[in-house]
CSV table of C-alpha atoms in Angstrom, one decimal:
chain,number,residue,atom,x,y,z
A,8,UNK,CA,176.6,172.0,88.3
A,9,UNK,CA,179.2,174.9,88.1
A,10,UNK,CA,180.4,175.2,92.6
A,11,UNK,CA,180.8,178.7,92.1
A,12,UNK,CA,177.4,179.7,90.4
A,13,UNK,CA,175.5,177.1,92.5
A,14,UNK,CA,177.4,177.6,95.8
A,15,UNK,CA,177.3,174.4,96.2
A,16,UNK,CA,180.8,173.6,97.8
A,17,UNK,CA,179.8,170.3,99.8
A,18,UNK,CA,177.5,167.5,100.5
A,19,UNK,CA,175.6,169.5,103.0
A,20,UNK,CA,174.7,172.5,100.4
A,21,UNK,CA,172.8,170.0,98.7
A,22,UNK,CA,170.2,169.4,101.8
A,23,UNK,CA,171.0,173.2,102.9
A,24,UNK,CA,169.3,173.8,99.2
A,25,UNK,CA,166.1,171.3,100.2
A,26,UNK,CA,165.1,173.1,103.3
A,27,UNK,CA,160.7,174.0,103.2
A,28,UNK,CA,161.1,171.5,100.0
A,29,UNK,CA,159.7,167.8,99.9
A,30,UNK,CA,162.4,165.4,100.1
A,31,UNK,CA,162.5,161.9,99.4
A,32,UNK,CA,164.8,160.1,102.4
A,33,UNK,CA,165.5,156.2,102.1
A,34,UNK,CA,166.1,154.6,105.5
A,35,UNK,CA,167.7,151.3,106.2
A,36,UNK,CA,165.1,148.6,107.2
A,37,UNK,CA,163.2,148.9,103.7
A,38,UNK,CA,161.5,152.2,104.5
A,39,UNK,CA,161.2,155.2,102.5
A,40,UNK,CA,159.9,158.7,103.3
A,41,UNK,CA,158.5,161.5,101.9
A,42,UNK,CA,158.4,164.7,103.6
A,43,UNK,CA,159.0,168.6,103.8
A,44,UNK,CA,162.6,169.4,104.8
A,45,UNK,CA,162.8,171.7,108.4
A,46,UNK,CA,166.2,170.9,109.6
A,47,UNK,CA,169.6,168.9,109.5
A,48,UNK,CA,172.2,168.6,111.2
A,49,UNK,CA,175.9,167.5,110.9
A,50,UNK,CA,174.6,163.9,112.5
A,51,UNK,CA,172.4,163.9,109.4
A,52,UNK,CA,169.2,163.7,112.0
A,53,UNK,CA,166.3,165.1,110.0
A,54,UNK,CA,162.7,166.9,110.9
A,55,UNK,CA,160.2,166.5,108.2
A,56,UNK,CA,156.8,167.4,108.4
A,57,UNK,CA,153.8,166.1,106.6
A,58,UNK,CA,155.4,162.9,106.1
A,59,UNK,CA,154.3,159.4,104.5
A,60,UNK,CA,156.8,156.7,105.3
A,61,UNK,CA,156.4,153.4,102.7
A,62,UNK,CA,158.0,150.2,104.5
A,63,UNK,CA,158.8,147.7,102.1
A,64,UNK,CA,159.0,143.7,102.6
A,65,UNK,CA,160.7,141.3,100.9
A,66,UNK,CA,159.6,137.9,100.1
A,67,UNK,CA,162.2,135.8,101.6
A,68,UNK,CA,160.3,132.5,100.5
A,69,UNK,CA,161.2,132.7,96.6
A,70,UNK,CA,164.2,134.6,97.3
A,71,UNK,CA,163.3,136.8,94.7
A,72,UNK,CA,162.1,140.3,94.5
A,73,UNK,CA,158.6,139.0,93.0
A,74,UNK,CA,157.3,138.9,95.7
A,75,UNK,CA,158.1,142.7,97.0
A,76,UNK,CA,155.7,145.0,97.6
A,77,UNK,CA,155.1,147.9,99.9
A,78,UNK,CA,152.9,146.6,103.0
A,79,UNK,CA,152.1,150.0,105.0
A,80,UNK,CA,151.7,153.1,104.1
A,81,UNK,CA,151.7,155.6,107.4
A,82,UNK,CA,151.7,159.5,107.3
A,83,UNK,CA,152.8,162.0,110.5
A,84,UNK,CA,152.6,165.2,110.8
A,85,UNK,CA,155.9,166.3,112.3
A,86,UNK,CA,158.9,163.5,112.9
A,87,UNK,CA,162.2,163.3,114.0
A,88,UNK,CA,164.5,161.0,111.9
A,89,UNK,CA,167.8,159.7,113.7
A,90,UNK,CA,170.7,160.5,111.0
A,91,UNK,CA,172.2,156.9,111.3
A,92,UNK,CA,169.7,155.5,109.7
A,93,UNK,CA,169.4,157.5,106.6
A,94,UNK,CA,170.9,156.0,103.3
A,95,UNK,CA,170.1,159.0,101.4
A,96,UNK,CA,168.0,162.3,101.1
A,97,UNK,CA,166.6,163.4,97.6
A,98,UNK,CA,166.0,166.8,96.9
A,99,UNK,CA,163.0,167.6,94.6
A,100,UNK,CA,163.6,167.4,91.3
A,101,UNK,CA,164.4,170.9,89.5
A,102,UNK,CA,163.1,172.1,86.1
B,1,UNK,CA,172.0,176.9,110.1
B,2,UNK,CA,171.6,179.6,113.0
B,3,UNK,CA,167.8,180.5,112.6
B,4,UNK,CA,166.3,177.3,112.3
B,5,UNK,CA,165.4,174.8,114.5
B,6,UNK,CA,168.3,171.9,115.2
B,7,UNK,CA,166.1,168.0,115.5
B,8,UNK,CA,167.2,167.9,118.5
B,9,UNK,CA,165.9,170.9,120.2
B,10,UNK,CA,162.4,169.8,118.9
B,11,UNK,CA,162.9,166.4,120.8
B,12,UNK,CA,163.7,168.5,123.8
B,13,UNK,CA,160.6,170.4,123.5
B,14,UNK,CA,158.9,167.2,123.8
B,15,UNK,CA,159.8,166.5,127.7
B,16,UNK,CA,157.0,165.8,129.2
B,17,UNK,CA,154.5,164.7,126.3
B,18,UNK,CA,153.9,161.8,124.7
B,19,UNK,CA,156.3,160.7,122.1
B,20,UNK,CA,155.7,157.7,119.5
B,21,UNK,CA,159.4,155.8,118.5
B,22,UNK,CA,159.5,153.7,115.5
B,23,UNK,CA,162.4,151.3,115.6
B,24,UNK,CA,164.9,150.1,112.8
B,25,UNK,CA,163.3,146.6,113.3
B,26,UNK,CA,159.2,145.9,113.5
B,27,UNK,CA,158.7,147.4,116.9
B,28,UNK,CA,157.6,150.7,118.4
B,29,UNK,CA,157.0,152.4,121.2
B,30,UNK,CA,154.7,155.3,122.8
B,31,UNK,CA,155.4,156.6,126.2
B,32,UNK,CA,155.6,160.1,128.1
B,33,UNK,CA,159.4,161.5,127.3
B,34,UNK,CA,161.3,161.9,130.5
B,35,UNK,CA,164.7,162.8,128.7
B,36,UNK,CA,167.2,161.5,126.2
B,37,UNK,CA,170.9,162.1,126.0
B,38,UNK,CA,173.1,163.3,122.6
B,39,UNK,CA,173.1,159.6,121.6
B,40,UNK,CA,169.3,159.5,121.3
B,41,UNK,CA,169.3,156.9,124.1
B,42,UNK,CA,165.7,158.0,125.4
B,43,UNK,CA,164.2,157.8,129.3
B,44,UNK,CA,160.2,157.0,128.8
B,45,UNK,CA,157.5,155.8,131.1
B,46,UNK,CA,153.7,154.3,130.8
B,47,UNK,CA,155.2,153.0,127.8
B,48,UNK,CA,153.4,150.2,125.5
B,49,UNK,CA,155.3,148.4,123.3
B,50,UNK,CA,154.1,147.3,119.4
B,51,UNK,CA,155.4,144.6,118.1
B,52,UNK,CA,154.8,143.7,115.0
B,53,UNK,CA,154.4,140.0,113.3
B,54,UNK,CA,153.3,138.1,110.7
B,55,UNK,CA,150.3,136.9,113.3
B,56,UNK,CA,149.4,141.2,113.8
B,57,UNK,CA,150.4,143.8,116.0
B,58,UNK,CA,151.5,142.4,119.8
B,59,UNK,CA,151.6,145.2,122.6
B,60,UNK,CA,153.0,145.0,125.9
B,61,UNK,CA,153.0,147.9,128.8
B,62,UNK,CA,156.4,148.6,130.4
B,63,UNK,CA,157.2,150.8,133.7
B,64,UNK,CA,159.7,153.3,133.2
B,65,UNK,CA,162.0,152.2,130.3
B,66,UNK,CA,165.6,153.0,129.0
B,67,UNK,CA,165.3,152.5,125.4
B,68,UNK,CA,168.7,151.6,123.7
B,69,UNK,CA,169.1,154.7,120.6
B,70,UNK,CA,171.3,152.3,118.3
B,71,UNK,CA,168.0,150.8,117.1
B,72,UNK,CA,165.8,154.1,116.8
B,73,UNK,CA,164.8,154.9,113.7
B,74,UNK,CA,162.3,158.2,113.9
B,75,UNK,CA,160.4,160.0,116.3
B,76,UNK,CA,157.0,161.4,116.7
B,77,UNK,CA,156.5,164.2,119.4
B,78,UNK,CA,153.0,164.5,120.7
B,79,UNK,CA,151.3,161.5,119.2
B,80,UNK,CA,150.1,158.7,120.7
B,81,UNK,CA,151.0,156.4,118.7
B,82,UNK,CA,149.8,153.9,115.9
B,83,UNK,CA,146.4,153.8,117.4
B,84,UNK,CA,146.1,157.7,116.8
C-alpha cells in the first residue's frame, strides 16, 4: 500500500476509508460486531448502524476452547460504541 | 470529519428518550437519558436493570441512576431495550 497513491498517512485513514462501509469491530468482553461505519472519532467511539453483535463464551470448565461457541446473536439498528472498548475495526475486504 | 455526525452528538440527541446500555460485563440497562458527560458517565431514570446469569435474565428497577462509563460498552438511542 504505496501512502502517497493511497493517502493513507495514518491509522485513522484506514477507518476514514470505511465510512457507509460494513465494518467488522471486535470488543473486549468476547463480543464482536458487524455494522455500517457513520462516524469515529479520535476516542475511537464508533456509530454503526444495522448492526449484529456476536458475544462469545468460553468454557471455563475444560479450560479449553472446545467448548466455545457464540451464545447470542442480537442485531440494532443504530448504536453507539464507546472507543475504549474496541480491540480493533476491520474494514471490508477490497477486490 | 467536518460534515458528519461525531458519536457523541447522536447520544446528545438522545436527551430525553429512552436509551438501551450494554455493559462490558453481562448487564444492561434501559432508562430515559437525562445527560452524560465527555467521559460517557450517563445520568438515567425509570431505569431497569438486566442482569444476565447462567440461571436467565434477572431485572431490577432503579430511581434515577448515575451509571459509572468505565464499564459501558455500546449504546442504543431510542430503544427499549432487550425486550424490544
Amino acid at each position: 500500500m504505496d501512502p502517497s497513491s493511497t493517502g493513507i498517512q495514518e491509522p485513522f485513514d484506514l477507518i476514514r476509508l470505511s465510512l457507509s462501509e460494513r465494518v467488522f469491530v471486535k470488543l473486549r468482553g468476547d463480543r464482536e460486531l458487524s455494522g455500517v461505519l457513520h462516524a469515529y472519532d479520535g476516542h475511537m467511539n464508533l456509530i454503526l448502524s444495522d448492526v449484529e453483535e456476536t458475544v462469545m463464551i468460553v468454557d471455563a470448565v475444560d479450560g479449553t476452547l472446545e467448548g466455545q461457541g457464540t451464545v447470542a446473536k442480537r442485531k440494532m439498528e443504530m448504536l453507539f460504541v464507546r472507543g475504549d472498548g474496541v480491540i480493533l475495526v476491520s474494514p471490508p475486504s477490497r477486490m | 470529519m467536518a460534515s458528519q455526525i461525531l458519536p457523541l452528538e447522536l447520544i446528545d440527541r438522545c436527551i430525553g428518550s429512552r436509551i438501551w446500555v450494554i455493559m462490558k460485563n453481562d448487564r444492561e440497562f434501559t432508562g430515559t437519558l437525562l445527560g452524560f458527560d465527555d467521559f460517557v458517565n450517563m445520568v438515567l431514570e425509570d431505569v431497569t436493570e438486566y442482569e444476565t446469569t447462567p440461571q436467565g435474565i434477572k431485572q431490577a428497577k432503579l430511581n434515577q441512576t448515575l451509571l459509572n462509563g468505565n464499564n459501558i460498552c455500546m449504546l442504543i438511542p431510542g430503544s427499549s431495550g432487550p425486550d424490544s
